[in-house]
Coordinates of C-alpha atoms in Angstrom, one line a residue:
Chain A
X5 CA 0.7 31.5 -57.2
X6 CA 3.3 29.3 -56.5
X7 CA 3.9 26.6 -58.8
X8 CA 4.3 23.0 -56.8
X9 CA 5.9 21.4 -60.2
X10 CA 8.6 24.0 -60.2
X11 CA 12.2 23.5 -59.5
X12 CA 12.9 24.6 -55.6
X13 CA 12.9 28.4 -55.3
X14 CA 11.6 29.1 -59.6
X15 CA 8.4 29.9 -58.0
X16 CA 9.5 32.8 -56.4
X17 CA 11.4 34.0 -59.1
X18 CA 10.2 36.8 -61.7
X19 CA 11.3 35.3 -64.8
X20 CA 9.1 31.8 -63.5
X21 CA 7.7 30.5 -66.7
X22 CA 3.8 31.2 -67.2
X23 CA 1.4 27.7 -67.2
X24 CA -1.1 27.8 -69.9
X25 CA -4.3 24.9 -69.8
X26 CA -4.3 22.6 -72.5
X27 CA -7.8 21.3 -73.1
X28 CA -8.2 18.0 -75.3
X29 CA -12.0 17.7 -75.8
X30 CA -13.9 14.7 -77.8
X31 CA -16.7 12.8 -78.0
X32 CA -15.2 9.8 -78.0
X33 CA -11.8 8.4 -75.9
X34 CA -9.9 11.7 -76.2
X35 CA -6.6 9.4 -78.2
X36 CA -6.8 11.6 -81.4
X37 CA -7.2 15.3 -80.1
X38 CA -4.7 14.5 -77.6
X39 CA -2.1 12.5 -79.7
X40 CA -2.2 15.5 -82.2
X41 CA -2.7 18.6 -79.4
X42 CA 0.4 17.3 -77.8
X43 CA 2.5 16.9 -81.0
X44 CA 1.8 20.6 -82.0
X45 CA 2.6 21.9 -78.3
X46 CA 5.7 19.7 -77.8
X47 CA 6.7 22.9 -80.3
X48 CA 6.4 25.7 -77.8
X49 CA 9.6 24.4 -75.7
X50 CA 9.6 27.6 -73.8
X51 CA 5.7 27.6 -72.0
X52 CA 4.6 24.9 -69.5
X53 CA 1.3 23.3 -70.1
X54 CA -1.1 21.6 -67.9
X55 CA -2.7 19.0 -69.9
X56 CA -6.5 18.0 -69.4
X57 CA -8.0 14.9 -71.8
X58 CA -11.9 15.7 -71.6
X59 CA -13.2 12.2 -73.2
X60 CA -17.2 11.4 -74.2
X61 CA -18.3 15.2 -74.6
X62 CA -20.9 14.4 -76.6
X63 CA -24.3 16.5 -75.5
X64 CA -24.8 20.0 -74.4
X65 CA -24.7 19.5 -70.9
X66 CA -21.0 17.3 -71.1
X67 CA -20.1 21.0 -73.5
X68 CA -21.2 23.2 -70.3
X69 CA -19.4 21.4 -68.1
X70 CA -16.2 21.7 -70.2
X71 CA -16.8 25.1 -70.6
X72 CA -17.4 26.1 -67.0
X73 CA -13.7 24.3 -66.4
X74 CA -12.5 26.5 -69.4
X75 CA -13.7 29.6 -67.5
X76 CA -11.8 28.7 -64.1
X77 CA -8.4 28.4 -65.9
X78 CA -9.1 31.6 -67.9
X79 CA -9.9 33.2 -64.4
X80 CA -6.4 31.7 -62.9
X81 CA -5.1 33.3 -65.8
X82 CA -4.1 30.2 -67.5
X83 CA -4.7 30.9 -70.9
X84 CA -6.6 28.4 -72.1
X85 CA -6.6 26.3 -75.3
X86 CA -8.7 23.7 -76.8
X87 CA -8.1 21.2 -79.1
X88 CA -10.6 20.0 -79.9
X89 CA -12.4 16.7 -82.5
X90 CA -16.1 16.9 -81.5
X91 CA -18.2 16.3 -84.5
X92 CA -21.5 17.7 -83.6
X93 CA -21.2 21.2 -85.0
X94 CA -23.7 23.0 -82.3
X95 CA -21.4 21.2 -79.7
X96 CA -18.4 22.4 -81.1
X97 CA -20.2 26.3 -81.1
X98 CA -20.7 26.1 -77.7
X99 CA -16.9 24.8 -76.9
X100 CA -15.7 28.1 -79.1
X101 CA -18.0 30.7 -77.3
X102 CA -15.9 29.5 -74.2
X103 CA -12.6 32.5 -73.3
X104 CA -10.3 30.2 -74.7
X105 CA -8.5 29.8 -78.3
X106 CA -10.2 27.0 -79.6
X107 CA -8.7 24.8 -82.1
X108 CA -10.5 22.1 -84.4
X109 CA -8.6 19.2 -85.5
X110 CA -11.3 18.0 -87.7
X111 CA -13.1 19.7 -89.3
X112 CA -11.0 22.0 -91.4
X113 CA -9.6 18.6 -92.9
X114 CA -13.0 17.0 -93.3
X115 CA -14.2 20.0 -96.1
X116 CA -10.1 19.2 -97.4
X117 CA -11.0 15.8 -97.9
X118 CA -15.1 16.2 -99.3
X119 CA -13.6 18.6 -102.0
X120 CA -10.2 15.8 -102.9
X121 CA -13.0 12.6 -103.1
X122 CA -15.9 14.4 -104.3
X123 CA -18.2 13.3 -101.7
X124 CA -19.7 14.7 -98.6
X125 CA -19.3 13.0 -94.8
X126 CA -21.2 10.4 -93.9
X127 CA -24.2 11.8 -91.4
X128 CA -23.3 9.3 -89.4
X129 CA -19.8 10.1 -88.3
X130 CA -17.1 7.6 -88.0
X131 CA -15.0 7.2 -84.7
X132 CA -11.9 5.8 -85.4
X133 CA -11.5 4.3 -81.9
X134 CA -14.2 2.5 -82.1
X135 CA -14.7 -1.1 -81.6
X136 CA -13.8 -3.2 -84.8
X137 CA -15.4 -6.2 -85.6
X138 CA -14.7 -9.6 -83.9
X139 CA -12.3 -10.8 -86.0
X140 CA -10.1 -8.0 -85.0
X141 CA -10.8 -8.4 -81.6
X142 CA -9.8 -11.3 -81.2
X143 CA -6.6 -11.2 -82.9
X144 CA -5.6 -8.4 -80.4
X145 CA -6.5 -9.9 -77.6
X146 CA -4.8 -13.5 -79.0
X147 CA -1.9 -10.9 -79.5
X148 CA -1.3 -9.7 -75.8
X149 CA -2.0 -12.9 -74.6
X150 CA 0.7 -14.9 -76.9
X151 CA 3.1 -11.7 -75.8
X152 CA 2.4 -12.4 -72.0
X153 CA 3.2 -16.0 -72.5
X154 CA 6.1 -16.1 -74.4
X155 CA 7.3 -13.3 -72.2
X156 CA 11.4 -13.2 -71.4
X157 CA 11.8 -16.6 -72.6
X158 CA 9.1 -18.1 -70.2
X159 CA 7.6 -20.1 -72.9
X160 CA 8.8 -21.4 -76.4
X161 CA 5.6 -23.1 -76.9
X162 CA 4.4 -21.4 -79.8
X163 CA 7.6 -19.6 -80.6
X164 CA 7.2 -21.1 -84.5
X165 CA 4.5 -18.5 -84.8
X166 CA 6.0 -15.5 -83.6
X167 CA 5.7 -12.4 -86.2
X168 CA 9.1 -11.5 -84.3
X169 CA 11.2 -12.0 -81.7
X170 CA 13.1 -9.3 -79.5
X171 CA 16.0 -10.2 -78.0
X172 CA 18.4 -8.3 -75.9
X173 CA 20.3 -8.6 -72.3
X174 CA 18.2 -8.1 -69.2
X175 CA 16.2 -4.3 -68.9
X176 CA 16.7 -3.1 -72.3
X177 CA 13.3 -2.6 -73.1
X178 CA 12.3 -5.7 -74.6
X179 CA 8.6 -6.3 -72.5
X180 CA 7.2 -3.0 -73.3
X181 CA 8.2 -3.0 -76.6
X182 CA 6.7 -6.1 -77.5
X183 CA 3.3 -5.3 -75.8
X184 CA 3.2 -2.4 -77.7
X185 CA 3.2 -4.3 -80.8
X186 CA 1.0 -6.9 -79.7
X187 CA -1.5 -4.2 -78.5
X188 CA -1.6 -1.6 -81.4
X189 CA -1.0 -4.0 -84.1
X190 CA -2.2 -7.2 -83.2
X191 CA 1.9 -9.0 -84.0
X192 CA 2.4 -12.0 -82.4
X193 CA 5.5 -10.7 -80.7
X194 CA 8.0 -13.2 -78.2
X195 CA 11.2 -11.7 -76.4
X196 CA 14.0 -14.3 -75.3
X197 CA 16.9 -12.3 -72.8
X198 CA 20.7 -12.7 -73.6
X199 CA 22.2 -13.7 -70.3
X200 CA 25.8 -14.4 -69.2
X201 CA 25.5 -18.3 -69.9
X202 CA 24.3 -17.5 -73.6
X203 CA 27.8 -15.9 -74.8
X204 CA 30.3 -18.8 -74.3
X205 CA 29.0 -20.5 -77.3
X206 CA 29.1 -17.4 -79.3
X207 CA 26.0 -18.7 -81.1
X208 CA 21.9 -17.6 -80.5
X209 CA 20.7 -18.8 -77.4
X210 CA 19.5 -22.6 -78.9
X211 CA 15.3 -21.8 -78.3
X212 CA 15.6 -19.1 -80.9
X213 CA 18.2 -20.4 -83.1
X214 CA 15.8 -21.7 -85.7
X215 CA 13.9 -18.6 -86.1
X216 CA 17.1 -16.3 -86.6
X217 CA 15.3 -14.8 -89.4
X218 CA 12.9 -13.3 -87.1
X219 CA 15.2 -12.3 -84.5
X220 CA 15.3 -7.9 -83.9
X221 CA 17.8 -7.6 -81.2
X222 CA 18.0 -4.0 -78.7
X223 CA 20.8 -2.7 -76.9
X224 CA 21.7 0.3 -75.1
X225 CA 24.3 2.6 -73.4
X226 CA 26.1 0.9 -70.3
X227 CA 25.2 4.0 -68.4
X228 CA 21.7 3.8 -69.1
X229 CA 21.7 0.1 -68.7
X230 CA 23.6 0.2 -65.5
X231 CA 20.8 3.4 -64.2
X232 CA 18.0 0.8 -65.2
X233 CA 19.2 -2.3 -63.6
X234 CA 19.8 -0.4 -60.3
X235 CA 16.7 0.5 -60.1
X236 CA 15.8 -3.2 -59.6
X237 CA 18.4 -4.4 -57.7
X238 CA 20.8 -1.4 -56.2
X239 CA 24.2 -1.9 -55.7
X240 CA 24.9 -4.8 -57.4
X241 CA 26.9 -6.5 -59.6
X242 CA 24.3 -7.4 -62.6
X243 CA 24.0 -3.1 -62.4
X244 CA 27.5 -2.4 -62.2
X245 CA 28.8 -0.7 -65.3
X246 CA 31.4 -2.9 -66.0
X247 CA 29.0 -6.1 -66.3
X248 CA 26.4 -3.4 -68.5
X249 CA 29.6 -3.0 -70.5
X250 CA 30.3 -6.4 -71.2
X251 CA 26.8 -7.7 -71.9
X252 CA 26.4 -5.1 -74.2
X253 CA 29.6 -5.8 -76.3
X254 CA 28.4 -9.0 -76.5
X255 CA 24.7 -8.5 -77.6
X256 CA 25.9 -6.2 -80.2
X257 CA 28.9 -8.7 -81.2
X258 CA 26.1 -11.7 -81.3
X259 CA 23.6 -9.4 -83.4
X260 CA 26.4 -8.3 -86.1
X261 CA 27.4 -12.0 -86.6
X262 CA 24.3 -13.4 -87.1
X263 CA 23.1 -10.4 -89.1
X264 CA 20.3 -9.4 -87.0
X265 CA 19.2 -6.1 -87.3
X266 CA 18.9 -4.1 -83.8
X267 CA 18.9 -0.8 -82.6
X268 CA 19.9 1.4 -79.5
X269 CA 16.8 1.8 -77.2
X270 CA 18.4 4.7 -75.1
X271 CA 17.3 7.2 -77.4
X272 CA 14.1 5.8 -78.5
X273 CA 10.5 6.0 -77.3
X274 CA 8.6 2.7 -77.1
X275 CA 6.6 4.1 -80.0
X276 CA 9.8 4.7 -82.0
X277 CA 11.2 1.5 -81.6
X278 CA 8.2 -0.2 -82.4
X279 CA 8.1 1.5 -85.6
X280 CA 11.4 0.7 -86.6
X281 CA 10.6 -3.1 -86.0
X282 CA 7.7 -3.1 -88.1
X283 CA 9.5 -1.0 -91.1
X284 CA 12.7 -3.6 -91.1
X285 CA 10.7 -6.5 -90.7
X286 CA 8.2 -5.6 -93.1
X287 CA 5.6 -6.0 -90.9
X288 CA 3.0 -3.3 -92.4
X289 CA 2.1 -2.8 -95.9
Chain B
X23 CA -8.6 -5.3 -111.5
X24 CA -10.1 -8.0 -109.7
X25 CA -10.1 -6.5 -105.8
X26 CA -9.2 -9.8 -103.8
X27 CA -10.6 -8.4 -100.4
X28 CA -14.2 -7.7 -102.0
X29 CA -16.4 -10.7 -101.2
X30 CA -16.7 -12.9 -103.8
X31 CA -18.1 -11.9 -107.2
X32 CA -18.1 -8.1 -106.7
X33 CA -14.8 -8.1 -108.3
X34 CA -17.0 -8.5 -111.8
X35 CA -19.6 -6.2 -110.9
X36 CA -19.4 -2.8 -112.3
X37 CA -21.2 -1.5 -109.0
X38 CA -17.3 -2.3 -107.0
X39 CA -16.5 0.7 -105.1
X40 CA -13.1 2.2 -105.9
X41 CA -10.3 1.9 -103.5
X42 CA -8.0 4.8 -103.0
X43 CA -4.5 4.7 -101.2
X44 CA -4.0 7.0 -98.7
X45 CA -0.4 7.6 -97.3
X46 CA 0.4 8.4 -93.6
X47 CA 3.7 10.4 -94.1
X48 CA 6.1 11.1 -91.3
X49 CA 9.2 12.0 -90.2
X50 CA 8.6 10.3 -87.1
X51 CA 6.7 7.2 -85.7
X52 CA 3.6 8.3 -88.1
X53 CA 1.5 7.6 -84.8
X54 CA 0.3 10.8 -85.0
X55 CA -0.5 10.9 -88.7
X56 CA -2.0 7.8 -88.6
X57 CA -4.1 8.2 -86.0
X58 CA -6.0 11.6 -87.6
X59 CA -5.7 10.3 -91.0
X60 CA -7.9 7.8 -89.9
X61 CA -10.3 9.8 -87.6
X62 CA -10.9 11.6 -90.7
X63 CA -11.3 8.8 -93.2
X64 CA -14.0 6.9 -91.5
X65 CA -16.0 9.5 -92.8
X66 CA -15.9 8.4 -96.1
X67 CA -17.6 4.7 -95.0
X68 CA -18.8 4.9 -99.0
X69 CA -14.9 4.6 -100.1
X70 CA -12.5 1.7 -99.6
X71 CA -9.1 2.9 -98.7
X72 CA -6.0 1.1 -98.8
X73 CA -3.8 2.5 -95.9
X74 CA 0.2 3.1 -96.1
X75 CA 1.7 4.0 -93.4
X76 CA 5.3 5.4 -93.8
X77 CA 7.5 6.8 -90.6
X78 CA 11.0 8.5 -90.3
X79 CA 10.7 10.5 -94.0
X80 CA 13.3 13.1 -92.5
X81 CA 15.5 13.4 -95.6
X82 CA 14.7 14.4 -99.7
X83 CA 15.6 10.9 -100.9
X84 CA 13.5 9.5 -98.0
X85 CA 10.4 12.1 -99.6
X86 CA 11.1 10.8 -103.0
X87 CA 11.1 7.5 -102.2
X88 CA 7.4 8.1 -101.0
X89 CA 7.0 10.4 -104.2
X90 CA 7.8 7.2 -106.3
X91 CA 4.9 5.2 -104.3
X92 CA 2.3 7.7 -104.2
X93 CA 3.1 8.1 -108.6
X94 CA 2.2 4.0 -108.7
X95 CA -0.6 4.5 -106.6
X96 CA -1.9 7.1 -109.0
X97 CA -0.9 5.4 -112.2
X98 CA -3.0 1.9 -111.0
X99 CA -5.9 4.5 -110.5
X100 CA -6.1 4.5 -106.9
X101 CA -6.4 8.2 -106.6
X102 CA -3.9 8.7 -103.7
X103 CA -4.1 11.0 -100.8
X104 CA -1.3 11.9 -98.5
X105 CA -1.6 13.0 -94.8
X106 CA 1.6 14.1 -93.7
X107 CA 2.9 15.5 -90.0
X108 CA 6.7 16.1 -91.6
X109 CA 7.8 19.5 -90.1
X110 CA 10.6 20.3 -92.6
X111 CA 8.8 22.6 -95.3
X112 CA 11.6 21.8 -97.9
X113 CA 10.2 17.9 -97.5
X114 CA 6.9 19.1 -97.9
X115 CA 7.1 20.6 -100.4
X116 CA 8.2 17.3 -102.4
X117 CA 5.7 15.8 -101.1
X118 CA 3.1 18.0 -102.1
X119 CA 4.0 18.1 -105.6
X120 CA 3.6 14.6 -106.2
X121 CA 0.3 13.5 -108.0
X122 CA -1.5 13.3 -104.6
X123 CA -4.1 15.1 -102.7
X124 CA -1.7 16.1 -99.5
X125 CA -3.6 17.4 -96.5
X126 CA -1.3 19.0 -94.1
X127 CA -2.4 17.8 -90.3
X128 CA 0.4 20.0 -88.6
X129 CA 1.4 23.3 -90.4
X130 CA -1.8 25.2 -91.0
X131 CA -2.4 24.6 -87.0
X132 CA 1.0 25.5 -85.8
X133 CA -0.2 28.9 -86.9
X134 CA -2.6 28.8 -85.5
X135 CA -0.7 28.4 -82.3
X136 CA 1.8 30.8 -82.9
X137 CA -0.9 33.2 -83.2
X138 CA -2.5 32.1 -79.7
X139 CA 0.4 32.0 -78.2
X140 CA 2.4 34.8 -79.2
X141 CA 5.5 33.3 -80.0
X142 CA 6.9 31.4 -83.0
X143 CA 7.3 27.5 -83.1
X144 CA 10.8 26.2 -82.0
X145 CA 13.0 25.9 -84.8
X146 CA 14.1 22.7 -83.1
X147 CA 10.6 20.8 -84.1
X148 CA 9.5 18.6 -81.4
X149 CA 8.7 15.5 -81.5
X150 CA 5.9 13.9 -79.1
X151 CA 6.3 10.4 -79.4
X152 CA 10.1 10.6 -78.7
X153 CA 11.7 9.2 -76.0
X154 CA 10.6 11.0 -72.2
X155 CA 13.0 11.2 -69.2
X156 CA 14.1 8.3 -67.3
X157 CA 11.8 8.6 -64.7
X158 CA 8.7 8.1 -67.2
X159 CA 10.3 5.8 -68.9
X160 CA 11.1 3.4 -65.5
X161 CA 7.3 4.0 -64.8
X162 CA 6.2 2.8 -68.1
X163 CA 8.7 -0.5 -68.1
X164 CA 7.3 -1.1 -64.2
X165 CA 3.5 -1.0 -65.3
X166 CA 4.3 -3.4 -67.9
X167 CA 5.9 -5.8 -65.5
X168 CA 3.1 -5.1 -62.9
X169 CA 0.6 -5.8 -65.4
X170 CA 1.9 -8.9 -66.4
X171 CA 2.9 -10.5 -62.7
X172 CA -0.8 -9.6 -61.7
X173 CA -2.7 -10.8 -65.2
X174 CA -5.5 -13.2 -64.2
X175 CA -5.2 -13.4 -60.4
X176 CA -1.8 -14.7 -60.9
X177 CA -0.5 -13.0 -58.3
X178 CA -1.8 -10.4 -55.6
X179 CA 2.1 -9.6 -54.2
X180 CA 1.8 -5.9 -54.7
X181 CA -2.0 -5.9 -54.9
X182 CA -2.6 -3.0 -52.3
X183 CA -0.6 -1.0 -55.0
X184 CA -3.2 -1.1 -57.7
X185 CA -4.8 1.8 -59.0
X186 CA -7.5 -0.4 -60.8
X187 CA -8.1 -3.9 -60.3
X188 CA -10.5 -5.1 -63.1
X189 CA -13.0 -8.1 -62.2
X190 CA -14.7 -9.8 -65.1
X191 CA -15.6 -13.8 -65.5
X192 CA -13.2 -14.9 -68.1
X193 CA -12.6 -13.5 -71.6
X194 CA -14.3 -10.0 -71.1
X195 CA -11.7 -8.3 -72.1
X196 CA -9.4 -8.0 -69.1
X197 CA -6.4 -8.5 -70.3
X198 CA -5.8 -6.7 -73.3
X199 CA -7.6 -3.2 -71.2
X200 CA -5.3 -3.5 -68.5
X201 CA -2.5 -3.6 -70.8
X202 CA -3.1 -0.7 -72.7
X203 CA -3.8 1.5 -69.4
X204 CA -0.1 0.2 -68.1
X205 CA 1.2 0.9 -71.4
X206 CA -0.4 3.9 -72.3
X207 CA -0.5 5.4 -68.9
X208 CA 1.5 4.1 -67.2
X209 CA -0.9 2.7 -64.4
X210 CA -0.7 0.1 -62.1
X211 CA -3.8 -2.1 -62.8
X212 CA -3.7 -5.8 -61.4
X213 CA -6.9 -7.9 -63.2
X214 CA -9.0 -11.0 -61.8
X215 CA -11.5 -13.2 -62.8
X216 CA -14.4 -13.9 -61.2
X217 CA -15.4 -17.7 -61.2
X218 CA -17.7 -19.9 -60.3
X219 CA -16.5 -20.3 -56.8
X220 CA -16.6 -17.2 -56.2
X221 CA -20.3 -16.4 -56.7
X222 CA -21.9 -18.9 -53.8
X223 CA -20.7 -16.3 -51.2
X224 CA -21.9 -13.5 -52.8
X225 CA -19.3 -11.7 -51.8
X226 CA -16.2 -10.1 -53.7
X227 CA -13.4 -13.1 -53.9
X228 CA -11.6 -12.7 -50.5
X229 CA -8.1 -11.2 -52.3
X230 CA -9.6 -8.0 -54.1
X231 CA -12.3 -7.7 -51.1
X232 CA -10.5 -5.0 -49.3
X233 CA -9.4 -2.9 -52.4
X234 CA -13.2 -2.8 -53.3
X235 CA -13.0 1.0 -54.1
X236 CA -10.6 0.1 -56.5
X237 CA -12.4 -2.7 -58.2
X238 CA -13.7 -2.0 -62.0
X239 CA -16.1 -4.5 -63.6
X240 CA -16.4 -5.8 -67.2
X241 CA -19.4 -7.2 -68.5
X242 CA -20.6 -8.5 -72.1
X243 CA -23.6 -10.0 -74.0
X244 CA -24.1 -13.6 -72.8
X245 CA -24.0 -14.2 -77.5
X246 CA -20.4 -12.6 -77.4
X247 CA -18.8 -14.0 -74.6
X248 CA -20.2 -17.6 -75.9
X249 CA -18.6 -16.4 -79.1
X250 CA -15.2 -15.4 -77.9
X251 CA -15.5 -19.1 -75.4
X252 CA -16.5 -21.3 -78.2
X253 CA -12.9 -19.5 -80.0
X254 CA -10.5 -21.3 -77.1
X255 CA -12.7 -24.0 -76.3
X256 CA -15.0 -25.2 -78.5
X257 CA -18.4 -26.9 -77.7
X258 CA -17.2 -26.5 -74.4
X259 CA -19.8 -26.2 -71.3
X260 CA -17.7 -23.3 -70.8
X261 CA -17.9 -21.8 -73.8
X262 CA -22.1 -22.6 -73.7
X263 CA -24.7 -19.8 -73.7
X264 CA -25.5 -21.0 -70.7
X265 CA -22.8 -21.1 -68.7
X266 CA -22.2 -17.2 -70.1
X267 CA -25.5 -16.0 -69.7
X268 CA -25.4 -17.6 -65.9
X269 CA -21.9 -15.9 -64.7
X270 CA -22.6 -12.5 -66.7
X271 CA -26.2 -12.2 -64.5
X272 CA -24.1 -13.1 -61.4
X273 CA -21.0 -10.8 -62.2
X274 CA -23.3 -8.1 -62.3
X275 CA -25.1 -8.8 -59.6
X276 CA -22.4 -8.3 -57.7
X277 CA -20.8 -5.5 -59.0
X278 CA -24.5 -4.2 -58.5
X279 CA -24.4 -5.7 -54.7
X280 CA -21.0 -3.4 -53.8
X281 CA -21.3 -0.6 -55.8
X282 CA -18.6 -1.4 -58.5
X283 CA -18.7 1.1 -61.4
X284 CA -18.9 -1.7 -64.6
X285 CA -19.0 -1.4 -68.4
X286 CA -20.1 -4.0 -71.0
X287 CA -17.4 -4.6 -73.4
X288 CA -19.2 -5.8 -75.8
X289 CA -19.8 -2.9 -77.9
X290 CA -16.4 -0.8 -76.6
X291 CA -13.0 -1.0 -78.4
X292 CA -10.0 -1.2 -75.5
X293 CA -9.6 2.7 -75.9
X294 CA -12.8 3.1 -75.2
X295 CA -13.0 1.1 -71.9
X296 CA -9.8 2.6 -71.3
X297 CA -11.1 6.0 -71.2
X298 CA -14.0 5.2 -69.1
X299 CA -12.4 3.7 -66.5
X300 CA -9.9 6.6 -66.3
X301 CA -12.7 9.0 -66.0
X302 CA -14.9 6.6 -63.5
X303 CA -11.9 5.7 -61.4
X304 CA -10.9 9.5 -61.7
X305 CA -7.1 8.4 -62.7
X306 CA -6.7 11.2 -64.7
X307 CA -5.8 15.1 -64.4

């Protein structure tokens, strides 16, 4: 079978790499088994993996249907593997009796962790993805909505509050950064761009001036910049290199001056990057 | 030790449950390790942990840093545990003889893998939450932006793009859901309230009307969305049980009138509604 994901012509080719099904099974959203399946297969560089997220599998009937699915990629030859955090142990039974290696991500650990605190699992098992209480909620969703406001410098009303704010020139990565913050940790995160007119004075834009303590600035390659920025607007001269270049120079020249901390967001994931944030501005215990 | 989170007087009672510290180690983001070590400790709902999370440990002074930590943990009696996702076994192996319980959530399963798969582990470990191609990454940034441009019915420019448009009367939990999808999945998902005007028709509001198919509903308890009201506006007609109870019965009423698949919130965390509207919607493999 022909592989529509391969380069032009691989699929023709003996030495084509095989696919192998990678299923991520829970009975709840799917976030852990998949988050952890996909970290452990990220080591296998050499095999291509098709990549299924089975969520809510949590009675027998949910199980069959799995494991019918299980059987047509075994009979594709596919090779199947499951990774899997259902709880229910007869579920779990009926997952392995499937033609496919099965892997459990919990449970192993569980017995680990009932012999180092001396206690068995609650009957009642936890989800971790669960809803938290309304506290919690409300600081997320206070969170995304403070990050949608104060948005590329769009609003400094409540800019006194801000856990942090990113700055950086135009397309560096500032928006999804800072949703990801506001989102998995409930920061009050603002982003404020560097443009052109900022420079002259050679001092922080004048909105985020008083908060310079909380300023994390980003940057990038010009090359990367320049890719990014035509993308939005091709062919022009905000995504020429030598503008990328010279924005860039300055960004990094403001940041150094004022002693903000920054980092390069060409080699760095959104999750990265958020990480780094929270562990210079002490942002996490 | 007086615990300053217990409520207030259970600090003198000798009936105060212990709190341990337990350490997500990495030498990455410490998504990953976070993410299990926490699917596995809400097992333990008798024990109060204290959670550390600590990413990039990729060198020995790095590991001994952590050592240090986890050796004050254990001196103030908090019994630590570590849950580490390092890949280099020299690091490790500090780790694991500091005076912790370490449970290892990537080695003993890599194993595992090599064995189903037939092939040893790269010796260049990979590393899921690092940075994808350029294409994924545009995709990612242009979800955000989407997501933001079309938060609340602010705009419907590139509505007939959507691959969700959630509908919910305001503060069901629109906002922060449609975030995460862009974010995490890099989905296009627009998001509108449903108001009073819009019920007297009893039709859908006339600019999702024709993406109907793609129209996802969000519902609550009339007590929680009165709850989450009364937090922006308080003793508010808005914000009255009311007024909730009133627009919830219509809201679902029409999702019920033009078959719109909906979900009450009020018991879901994001990741959950996520995951359901994924699988309802069918917007993933």
């Amino acid at each position: 079978m022909i592989d529509s994901r391969a380069p032009l012509g691989s699929g023709t080719s003996p030495a084509a790499p095989p696919r192998r099904a990678a299923f991520f099974v829970s009975d709840s959203t799917g976030i852990t088994a998949e988050t952890l399946g996909s970290a452990l297969l990220v080591n296998f560089p050499g095999i291509a993996f098709d990549h299924h997220t089975i969520p809510f599998v949590d009675t027998p009937s949910r199980a069959a249907a799995v494991v019918a699915e299980v059987e047509r990629a075994a009979a594709a030859g596919q090779g199947p593997i499951i990774f899997t955090t259902v709880k229910q142990a007869s579920l779990r039974a009926l997952l392995a009796a499937s033609p496919a290696v099965t892997i459990d991500l919990l449970a192993g650990h569980l017995v680990e962790l009932e012999r180092a605190l001396g206690t068995t699992a609650s009957e009642q098992l936890g989800q971790y993805h669960g809803v938290g209480d309304l506290e919690k909620y409300h600081a997320r969703m206070r969170a995304v909505e403070y990050a949608i406001e104060h948005d590329d410098g769009q609003s400094a009303r409540a800019l006194d509050l801000a856990d942090v704010i990113v700055i950086a020139p135009s397309r560096c990565g500032k928006t999804p950064t800072t949703m990801y913050l506001a989102l998995q940790y409930g920061l009050l995160v603002a982003n404020y761009p560097l443009t052109d007119d900022d420079f002259p004075t050679e001092g922080l834009p004048r909105t985020v001036a008083p908060y310079a303590a909380r300023c994390f600035g980003l940057t990038t390659t010009p090359l990367r910049l320049s890719q990014v920025r035509h993308e939005r607007r091709p062919r022009s001269q905000y995504a020429s290199l030598a503008q990328c270049t010279l924005e860039l120079r300055r960004a990094e020249d403001l940041y150094r001056r004022h002693r903000i901390p920054f980092l390069n967001s060409s080699t760095k994931s959104v999750e990265e990057m958020s990480a780094v944030i929270m562990q210079t501005m002490k942002l996490r215990a």
